[in-house]
């Protein structure tokens, strides 16, 4: 946490930035900042898109409608080229994941001290205390740097994977895929089962950790630059932000794409 | 990396957003997009049809123009023929009339001359009778010799 004496240490600074605002104890801790920011961004997504959906007409689209339709069509094309079944859920799911994750990732581009400082000021702490790193108000503004966030997404996807597998192949078909897969001989079923179980569990795990790792690393480097280099940080911030600008939509896209791929694998017979 | 109850909160939020998107966002937007695509496709088809129609109409118009031109040429030809026919007829008629008038004139002149001849003959006869009377005043009775005079008159 923050340096014990008045002087702020770099590790203290970084630690402070990587601590969530939380309520509760042990497992029943809630990261208030992650929850609040993700819900706010989710609402930004659904309300702004809902505004278009309400007025959507086949006539000449407005600028915002055109923009929304561009995103929707992009997601629709991606889904159609990958998922060959018929489902009313996959495309809206992909759209939600893409836009929501993109918005949450974009929070990474807000300079690292702006929102935590603002939050501390609102909480009534003085500027001196904040500058010394002694504030007890924590604020992590990028929800995708919280592993709870990314796991929630990937577990949702995982549940859908199992649901689609069972729905389309039946419970027997789903189990058969688990034990009869690479080696189709009864005495190797136990081995298949271990193998397939690992690969099944690895899917949501890698899905969430990929997003988390990329964003966490990006955030950490922003904090490092802000905490160590002094005045010369500005151009370096700019360079890192420019690079990170590629990572942000890419990770959102990868999460969406893999969701579609996993679900299409789950709903196809082998 | 600490997993805690935040996970459940986010899971709920995720489910809610996906549900909302599936119910209230995706269908109307997709519907509008598909409707517009259909409209555009229809419009393109209609414009293609219109183009074809225009081409057809142009071809028809050209054909009609050509026909009209041929017809007009035919009518002009006919009119010319008729004109020259009328001129011919009229000329012929005028000739006829002229002939008639001339013939009539000739007849009149002939009649006039005959009448004059008759008159002259009569006068000559009278003169001859008068001369003969003078010559034969006393001896010849005009009435007795009238047959001779008459013979003379007939000979003239």
Short mmCIF file of C-alpha atoms in Angstrom, two decimals:
data_model
loop_
_atom_site.label_atom_id
_atom_site.label_comp_id
_atom_site.label_asym_id
_atom_site.label_seq_id
_atom_site.Cartn_x
_atom_site.Cartn_y
_atom_site.Cartn_z
CA UNK A 1 0.00 0.00 0.00
CA UNK A 2 1.10 3.61 0.32
CA UNK A 3 4.49 4.48 1.77
CA UNK A 4 4.38 4.66 5.53
CA UNK A 5 6.19 7.98 5.81
CA UNK A 6 5.16 11.18 3.98
CA UNK A 7 7.34 10.31 1.00
CA UNK A 8 5.62 8.15 -1.58
CA UNK A 9 7.40 5.09 -2.89
CA UNK A 10 6.98 3.81 -6.41
CA UNK A 11 5.81 0.42 -5.28
CA UNK A 12 3.35 2.13 -3.00
CA UNK A 13 2.07 4.24 -5.88
CA UNK A 14 1.63 1.20 -8.09
CA UNK A 15 0.07 -0.81 -5.31
CA UNK A 16 -2.37 1.97 -4.63
CA UNK A 17 -3.45 2.03 -8.23
CA UNK A 18 -3.91 -1.70 -8.37
CA UNK A 19 -6.16 -1.91 -5.35
CA UNK A 20 -9.89 -2.10 -5.88
CA UNK A 21 -12.42 -0.17 -3.89
CA UNK A 22 -14.16 -2.97 -2.05
CA UNK A 23 -16.77 -3.74 0.54
CA UNK A 24 -17.19 -7.01 2.40
CA UNK A 25 -14.85 -9.60 3.80
CA UNK A 26 -13.08 -12.64 2.39
CA UNK A 27 -14.89 -14.26 -0.50
CA UNK A 28 -17.90 -11.99 -0.01
CA UNK A 29 -15.92 -8.96 -1.04
CA UNK A 30 -17.43 -6.82 -3.73
CA UNK A 31 -15.21 -4.67 -5.92
CA UNK A 32 -17.41 -1.63 -6.00
CA UNK A 33 -15.38 0.20 -8.65
CA UNK A 34 -15.35 -2.75 -11.05
CA UNK A 35 -19.07 -3.30 -10.59
CA UNK A 36 -19.96 0.37 -10.91
CA UNK A 37 -17.83 1.11 -13.95
CA UNK A 38 -18.81 -2.05 -15.77
CA UNK A 39 -22.50 -1.47 -15.12
CA UNK A 40 -22.24 2.18 -16.15
CA UNK A 41 -20.45 1.21 -19.37
CA UNK A 42 -22.93 -1.58 -19.99
CA UNK A 43 -25.74 0.91 -19.58
CA UNK A 44 -23.99 3.30 -21.94
CA UNK A 45 -23.95 0.47 -24.45
CA UNK A 46 -27.53 -0.73 -24.16
CA UNK A 47 -29.08 2.71 -23.78
CA UNK A 48 -27.25 4.27 -26.71
CA UNK A 49 -28.01 1.27 -28.89
CA UNK A 50 -31.57 1.13 -27.60
CA UNK A 51 -32.01 4.75 -28.68
CA UNK A 52 -31.22 3.66 -32.22
CA UNK A 53 -33.32 0.51 -31.99
CA UNK A 54 -36.37 2.51 -30.93
CA UNK A 55 -36.16 4.85 -33.89
CA UNK A 56 -34.71 2.37 -36.33
CA UNK A 57 -36.30 2.71 -39.73
CA UNK A 58 -35.46 1.50 -43.18
CA UNK A 59 -35.24 5.10 -44.36
CA UNK A 60 -32.14 7.25 -44.54
CA UNK A 61 -30.23 6.57 -41.30
CA UNK A 62 -28.90 9.31 -39.08
CA UNK A 63 -25.20 9.49 -38.27
CA UNK A 64 -25.45 7.66 -34.97
CA UNK A 65 -27.79 5.10 -36.46
CA UNK A 66 -25.34 4.53 -39.32
CA UNK A 67 -22.53 4.05 -36.81
CA UNK A 68 -24.53 1.58 -34.74
CA UNK A 69 -25.64 -0.27 -37.85
CA UNK A 70 -22.02 -0.49 -38.96
CA UNK A 71 -21.09 -2.22 -35.70
CA UNK A 72 -24.17 -4.44 -35.77
CA UNK A 73 -23.52 -5.51 -39.34
CA UNK A 74 -19.88 -6.16 -38.58
CA UNK A 75 -20.84 -8.42 -35.69
CA UNK A 76 -23.57 -10.05 -37.76
CA UNK A 77 -21.16 -10.81 -40.60
CA UNK A 78 -18.63 -12.27 -38.18
CA UNK A 79 -21.26 -14.45 -36.55
CA UNK A 80 -22.71 -15.60 -39.86
CA UNK A 81 -19.32 -16.56 -41.24
CA UNK A 82 -18.45 -18.62 -38.17
CA UNK A 83 -21.62 -19.90 -36.57
CA UNK A 84 -23.68 -21.93 -38.99
CA UNK A 85 -26.51 -22.95 -36.73
CA UNK A 86 -29.61 -20.88 -36.16
CA UNK A 87 -29.73 -19.05 -32.90
CA UNK A 88 -31.34 -15.81 -31.79
CA UNK A 89 -28.83 -15.54 -28.96
CA UNK A 90 -25.38 -15.80 -30.51
CA UNK A 91 -25.39 -12.55 -32.44
CA UNK A 92 -26.74 -10.31 -29.66
CA UNK A 93 -24.36 -12.06 -27.27
CA UNK A 94 -21.44 -11.33 -29.55
CA UNK A 95 -22.53 -7.73 -29.95
CA UNK A 96 -22.86 -7.25 -26.21
CA UNK A 97 -19.47 -8.79 -25.55
CA UNK A 98 -17.75 -6.79 -28.27
CA UNK A 99 -19.12 -3.37 -27.38
CA UNK A 100 -19.09 -3.85 -23.65
CA UNK A 101 -15.53 -5.17 -23.54
CA UNK A 102 -14.44 -2.45 -25.97
CA UNK A 103 -15.92 0.27 -23.76
CA UNK A 104 -14.35 -1.23 -20.63
CA UNK A 105 -10.99 -1.53 -22.37
CA UNK A 106 -11.22 2.07 -23.55
CA UNK A 107 -11.23 3.20 -19.93
CA UNK A 108 -7.56 2.30 -20.06
CA UNK A 109 -6.89 5.39 -22.16
CA UNK A 110 -8.04 7.79 -19.45
CA UNK A 111 -4.88 8.99 -17.71
CA UNK A 112 -4.30 6.76 -14.73
CA UNK A 113 -4.56 9.41 -12.03
CA UNK A 114 -7.59 11.35 -13.22
CA UNK A 115 -10.44 9.28 -11.92
CA UNK A 116 -8.75 7.95 -8.72
CA UNK A 117 -7.83 11.50 -7.73
CA UNK A 118 -11.31 12.77 -8.53
CA UNK A 119 -12.79 9.95 -6.47
CA UNK A 120 -10.52 10.75 -3.52
CA UNK A 121 -11.43 14.44 -3.72
CA UNK A 122 -15.12 13.58 -3.78
CA UNK A 123 -14.53 11.31 -0.77
CA UNK A 124 -13.25 14.39 1.04
CA UNK A 125 -9.53 13.75 1.17
CA UNK A 126 -7.17 16.68 0.78
CA UNK A 127 -4.94 17.12 -2.24
CA UNK A 128 -1.82 16.83 -0.04
CA UNK A 129 -2.85 13.46 1.28
CA UNK A 130 -3.67 12.25 -2.22
CA UNK A 131 -0.37 13.49 -3.65
CA UNK A 132 1.50 11.74 -0.85
CA UNK A 133 -0.21 8.49 -1.75
CA UNK A 134 -1.83 8.34 1.66
CA UNK A 135 -5.39 8.43 0.48
CA UNK A 136 -7.61 5.56 1.49
CA UNK A 137 -9.89 5.94 -1.48
CA UNK A 138 -9.19 3.34 -4.09
CA UNK A 139 -10.44 3.40 -7.61
CA UNK A 140 -9.60 1.01 -10.44
CA UNK A 141 -11.40 2.30 -13.47
CA UNK A 142 -10.73 -0.43 -16.02
CA UNK A 143 -13.11 -3.30 -15.21
CA UNK A 144 -11.34 -5.70 -17.57
CA UNK A 145 -8.20 -5.47 -15.43
CA UNK A 146 -10.22 -7.18 -12.72
CA UNK A 147 -10.09 -10.94 -13.07
CA UNK A 148 -13.59 -11.18 -11.63
CA UNK A 149 -14.92 -9.26 -14.58
CA UNK A 150 -13.24 -11.38 -17.23
CA UNK A 151 -14.12 -14.58 -15.44
CA UNK A 152 -17.74 -13.56 -15.18
CA UNK A 153 -17.78 -13.11 -18.96
CA UNK A 154 -16.00 -16.36 -19.71
CA UNK A 155 -18.10 -18.34 -17.24
CA UNK A 156 -21.21 -17.02 -18.89
CA UNK A 157 -19.83 -18.18 -22.22
CA UNK A 158 -18.82 -21.52 -20.68
CA UNK A 159 -22.33 -22.09 -19.37
CA UNK A 160 -23.70 -21.39 -22.82
CA UNK A 161 -21.17 -23.79 -24.36
CA UNK A 162 -22.37 -26.59 -22.14
CA UNK A 163 -25.99 -25.61 -22.66
CA UNK A 164 -25.64 -25.70 -26.45
CA UNK A 165 -23.67 -28.95 -26.36
CA UNK A 166 -26.33 -30.68 -24.33
CA UNK A 167 -29.18 -29.09 -26.23
CA UNK A 168 -27.92 -30.07 -29.66
CA UNK A 169 -26.07 -33.33 -29.00
CA UNK A 170 -27.98 -34.46 -25.95
CA UNK A 171 -26.34 -35.25 -22.65
CA UNK A 172 -25.05 -38.59 -23.97
CA UNK A 173 -23.57 -36.94 -27.04
CA UNK A 174 -21.89 -34.32 -24.88
CA UNK A 175 -20.40 -36.98 -22.58
CA UNK A 176 -19.38 -39.10 -25.52
CA UNK A 177 -17.45 -36.19 -26.93
CA UNK A 178 -15.61 -36.03 -23.63
CA UNK A 179 -14.53 -39.66 -23.32
CA UNK A 180 -14.54 -41.07 -26.84
CA UNK A 181 -12.66 -38.41 -28.60
CA UNK A 182 -9.06 -38.71 -29.65
CA UNK A 183 -8.73 -42.49 -29.05
CA UNK A 184 -11.90 -44.35 -29.76
CA UNK A 185 -11.08 -47.55 -27.84
CA UNK A 186 -12.83 -48.39 -24.57
CA UNK A 187 -9.65 -49.01 -22.55
CA UNK A 188 -8.44 -45.49 -23.30
CA UNK A 189 -11.69 -43.75 -22.36
CA UNK A 190 -10.31 -42.62 -18.99
CA UNK A 191 -7.37 -41.01 -20.74
CA UNK A 192 -9.61 -39.25 -23.28
CA UNK A 193 -11.77 -37.99 -20.48
CA UNK A 194 -8.86 -36.33 -18.68
CA UNK A 195 -7.59 -34.86 -21.92
CA UNK A 196 -10.95 -33.50 -23.03
CA UNK A 197 -11.83 -32.20 -19.61
CA UNK A 198 -8.61 -30.21 -19.51
CA UNK A 199 -9.22 -28.79 -22.96
CA UNK A 200 -12.83 -27.99 -22.04
CA UNK A 201 -11.86 -26.17 -18.87
CA UNK A 202 -8.93 -24.47 -20.60
CA UNK A 203 -11.32 -22.69 -22.96
CA UNK A 204 -13.01 -20.32 -20.49
CA UNK A 205 -9.81 -20.05 -18.49
CA UNK A 206 -7.71 -18.92 -21.43
CA UNK A 207 -10.53 -16.74 -22.70
CA UNK A 208 -10.71 -14.74 -19.51
CA UNK A 209 -7.01 -14.71 -18.71
CA UNK A 210 -6.10 -13.49 -22.20
CA UNK A 211 -8.28 -10.43 -21.84
CA UNK A 212 -7.30 -9.86 -18.25
CA UNK A 213 -3.58 -10.30 -18.91
CA UNK A 214 -3.46 -7.94 -21.86
CA UNK A 215 -5.37 -5.18 -20.17
CA UNK A 216 -3.69 -5.64 -16.81
CA UNK A 217 -0.27 -5.43 -18.40
CA UNK A 218 -1.25 -2.36 -20.38
CA UNK A 219 -2.62 -0.67 -17.29
CA UNK A 220 0.46 -1.60 -15.30
CA UNK A 221 2.74 -0.03 -17.85
CA UNK A 222 0.68 3.17 -17.83
CA UNK A 223 1.03 3.25 -14.05
CA UNK A 224 4.74 2.53 -14.27
CA UNK A 225 5.27 5.35 -16.74
CA UNK A 226 3.20 7.70 -14.61
CA UNK A 227 4.95 6.68 -11.42
CA UNK A 228 8.59 6.66 -12.46
CA UNK A 229 9.57 8.96 -15.29
CA UNK A 230 8.50 12.39 -14.08
CA UNK A 231 7.90 15.11 -16.65
CA UNK A 232 9.24 13.04 -19.55
CA UNK A 233 6.36 10.65 -19.20
CA UNK A 234 4.14 12.62 -21.58
CA UNK A 235 5.57 11.49 -24.94
CA UNK A 236 6.01 7.97 -23.58
CA UNK A 237 2.41 7.92 -22.42
CA UNK A 238 1.45 8.98 -25.88
CA UNK A 239 3.51 6.23 -27.51
CA UNK A 240 2.18 3.55 -25.20
CA UNK A 241 -1.39 4.79 -25.65
CA UNK A 242 -0.97 4.69 -29.42
CA UNK A 243 0.22 1.10 -29.18
CA UNK A 244 -2.42 0.22 -26.67
CA UNK A 245 -5.04 1.64 -29.00
CA UNK A 246 -4.40 -1.42 -31.15
CA UNK A 247 -4.68 -3.81 -28.23
CA UNK A 248 -8.00 -2.44 -26.97
CA UNK A 249 -10.25 -3.25 -29.95
CA UNK A 250 -8.18 -6.31 -30.80
CA UNK A 251 -8.81 -7.89 -27.41
CA UNK A 252 -12.50 -7.03 -27.59
CA UNK A 253 -12.65 -8.60 -31.02
CA UNK A 254 -10.73 -11.70 -29.96
CA UNK A 255 -13.04 -12.24 -27.00
CA UNK A 256 -16.07 -11.96 -29.25
CA UNK A 257 -14.57 -14.13 -31.97
CA UNK A 258 -13.53 -16.90 -29.59
CA UNK A 259 -16.95 -16.83 -27.96
CA UNK A 260 -18.53 -17.43 -31.35
CA UNK A 261 -16.01 -20.13 -32.23
CA UNK A 262 -16.47 -21.97 -28.94
CA UNK A 263 -20.24 -21.83 -29.26
CA UNK A 264 -20.14 -23.01 -32.84
CA UNK A 265 -17.87 -25.91 -31.80
CA UNK A 266 -20.31 -26.70 -29.01
CA UNK A 267 -23.28 -26.80 -31.35
CA UNK A 268 -21.75 -28.86 -34.14
CA UNK A 269 -21.62 -32.61 -34.32
CA UNK A 270 -18.20 -34.07 -34.82
CA UNK B 1 -5.73 -11.94 -8.57
CA UNK B 2 -8.43 -12.59 -6.10
CA UNK B 3 -11.67 -14.18 -7.09
CA UNK B 4 -14.55 -13.01 -4.98
CA UNK B 5 -18.24 -12.23 -4.99
CA UNK B 6 -17.72 -9.49 -7.59
CA UNK B 7 -17.84 -12.38 -10.04
CA UNK B 8 -21.52 -12.99 -9.30
CA UNK B 9 -22.36 -9.34 -9.64
CA UNK B 10 -20.65 -9.18 -13.00
CA UNK B 11 -22.27 -12.41 -14.10
CA UNK B 12 -25.69 -10.95 -13.31
CA UNK B 13 -24.84 -7.75 -15.13
CA UNK B 14 -23.59 -9.76 -18.10
CA UNK B 15 -26.75 -11.85 -18.25
CA UNK B 16 -28.91 -8.75 -17.97
CA UNK B 17 -27.08 -6.89 -20.73
CA UNK B 18 -27.14 -9.87 -23.08
CA UNK B 19 -30.83 -10.42 -22.39
CA UNK B 20 -31.62 -6.76 -22.95
CA UNK B 21 -29.60 -6.69 -26.15
CA UNK B 22 -31.31 -9.84 -27.39
CA UNK B 23 -34.79 -8.57 -26.61
CA UNK B 24 -34.72 -4.86 -27.28
CA UNK B 25 -31.62 -3.90 -29.25
CA UNK B 26 -30.72 -6.52 -31.81
CA UNK B 27 -34.11 -7.36 -33.41
CA UNK B 28 -35.22 -3.80 -34.28
CA UNK B 29 -31.81 -2.76 -35.60
CA UNK B 30 -31.38 -5.93 -37.62
CA UNK B 31 -34.95 -5.60 -38.84
CA UNK B 32 -34.30 -2.07 -40.03
CA UNK B 33 -31.08 -3.13 -41.74
CA UNK B 34 -32.73 -6.04 -43.49
CA UNK B 35 -35.71 -3.95 -44.51
CA UNK B 36 -33.41 -1.33 -45.97
CA UNK B 37 -31.42 -3.99 -47.81
CA UNK B 38 -34.66 -5.26 -49.30
CA UNK B 39 -35.69 -1.75 -50.23
CA UNK B 40 -32.38 -1.11 -51.93
CA UNK B 41 -32.58 -4.40 -53.78
CA UNK B 42 -36.12 -3.58 -54.89
CA UNK B 43 -35.03 -0.12 -55.95
CA UNK B 44 -32.17 -1.52 -58.00
CA UNK B 45 -34.48 -4.02 -59.65
CA UNK B 46 -37.02 -1.28 -60.37
CA UNK B 47 -34.39 0.97 -61.89
CA UNK B 48 -33.17 -1.87 -64.07
CA UNK B 49 -36.72 -2.54 -65.17
CA UNK B 50 -37.17 1.17 -65.86
CA UNK B 51 -34.05 1.22 -67.97
CA UNK B 52 -35.31 -1.72 -69.98
CA UNK B 53 -38.69 -0.05 -70.40
CA UNK B 54 -37.01 3.13 -71.54
CA UNK B 55 -34.97 1.23 -74.08
CA UNK B 56 -38.10 -0.50 -75.36
CA UNK B 57 -39.99 2.76 -75.57
CA UNK B 58 -37.12 4.39 -77.45
CA UNK B 59 -37.04 1.54 -79.93
CA UNK B 60 -40.79 1.80 -80.37
CA UNK B 61 -40.62 5.54 -80.84
CA UNK B 62 -37.91 5.17 -83.48
CA UNK B 63 -39.98 2.61 -85.30
CA UNK B 64 -43.08 4.78 -85.19
CA UNK B 65 -41.10 7.75 -86.43
CA UNK B 66 -39.83 5.72 -89.34
CA UNK B 67 -43.32 4.54 -90.18
CA UNK B 68 -44.66 8.06 -89.98
CA UNK B 69 -41.94 9.27 -92.30
CA UNK B 70 -42.74 6.55 -94.84
CA UNK B 71 -46.41 7.39 -94.61
CA UNK B 72 -45.75 11.07 -95.06
CA UNK B 73 -43.58 10.38 -98.07
CA UNK B 74 -46.40 8.24 -99.53
CA UNK B 75 -48.94 10.97 -98.95
CA UNK B 76 -46.72 13.60 -100.57
CA UNK B 77 -46.15 11.34 -103.55
CA UNK B 78 -49.88 10.80 -103.91
CA UNK B 79 -50.59 14.50 -103.61
CA UNK B 80 -48.02 15.30 -106.30
CA UNK B 81 -49.56 12.73 -108.60
CA UNK B 82 -53.01 14.08 -107.95
CA UNK B 83 -51.79 17.62 -108.55
CA UNK B 84 -50.30 16.80 -111.89
CA UNK B 85 -53.43 14.87 -112.78
CA UNK B 86 -55.58 17.88 -111.99
CA UNK B 87 -53.32 20.12 -114.06
CA UNK B 88 -53.56 17.69 -116.99
CA UNK B 89 -57.33 17.45 -116.75
CA UNK B 90 -57.68 21.19 -116.49
CA UNK B 91 -55.42 21.76 -119.46
CA UNK B 92 -57.39 19.27 -121.50
CA UNK B 93 -60.66 20.87 -120.51
CA UNK B 94 -59.34 24.31 -121.43
CA UNK B 95 -58.27 23.00 -124.82
CA UNK B 96 -61.71 21.54 -125.35
CA UNK B 97 -63.35 24.80 -124.44
CA UNK B 98 -61.10 26.72 -126.72
CA UNK B 99 -61.92 24.34 -129.58
CA UNK B 100 -65.60 24.72 -128.82
CA UNK B 101 -65.45 28.48 -128.71
CA UNK B 102 -63.48 28.58 -131.95
CA UNK B 103 -65.88 26.17 -133.61
CA UNK B 104 -68.84 28.23 -132.48
CA UNK B 105 -67.20 31.37 -133.77
CA UNK B 106 -66.57 29.73 -137.11
CA UNK B 107 -70.23 28.59 -137.29
CA UNK B 108 -71.46 32.05 -136.46
CA UNK B 109 -69.19 33.59 -139.04
CA UNK B 110 -70.40 31.01 -141.56
CA UNK B 111 -74.04 31.76 -140.79
CA UNK B 112 -73.42 35.51 -141.00
CA UNK B 113 -71.68 35.07 -144.31
CA UNK B 114 -74.50 32.89 -145.64
CA UNK B 115 -77.03 35.44 -144.59
CA UNK B 116 -75.03 38.22 -146.17
CA UNK B 117 -74.64 36.11 -149.30
CA UNK B 118 -78.42 35.55 -149.37
CA UNK B 119 -79.04 39.26 -148.92
CA UNK B 120 -76.55 40.14 -151.61
CA UNK B 121 -78.05 37.56 -153.92
CA UNK B 122 -81.49 38.92 -153.29
CA UNK B 123 -80.32 42.47 -153.87
CA UNK B 124 -78.43 41.43 -157.00
CA UNK B 125 -81.57 39.67 -158.20
CA UNK B 126 -83.64 42.70 -157.43
CA UNK B 127 -81.02 44.86 -159.15
CA UNK B 128 -80.99 42.53 -162.13
CA UNK B 129 -84.76 42.54 -162.31
CA UNK B 130 -84.76 46.30 -161.94
CA UNK B 131 -82.12 46.57 -164.72
CA UNK B 132 -84.06 44.24 -166.95
CA UNK B 133 -87.27 46.15 -166.20
CA UNK B 134 -85.53 49.35 -167.28
CA UNK B 135 -84.35 47.68 -170.39
CA UNK B 136 -87.61 46.06 -171.32
CA UNK B 137 -89.85 48.77 -169.82
CA UNK B 138 -92.51 48.88 -172.24
CA UNK B 139 -92.55 45.53 -173.88
CA UNK B 140 -92.08 43.06 -171.13
CA UNK B 141 -94.54 42.44 -168.42
CA UNK B 142 -92.71 41.87 -165.24
CA UNK B 143 -95.17 39.34 -164.18
CA UNK B 144 -95.00 37.38 -167.41
CA UNK B 145 -91.26 37.00 -167.23
CA UNK B 146 -90.96 36.29 -163.56
CA UNK B 147 -90.15 32.64 -164.20
CA UNK B 148 -87.05 33.61 -166.13
CA UNK B 149 -86.01 36.00 -163.36
CA UNK B 150 -86.52 33.31 -160.86
CA UNK B 151 -84.35 30.91 -162.89
CA UNK B 152 -81.68 33.57 -162.93
CA UNK B 153 -81.87 34.10 -159.24
CA UNK B 154 -81.48 30.40 -158.63
CA UNK B 155 -78.43 30.27 -160.84
CA UNK B 156 -76.68 32.98 -158.84
#
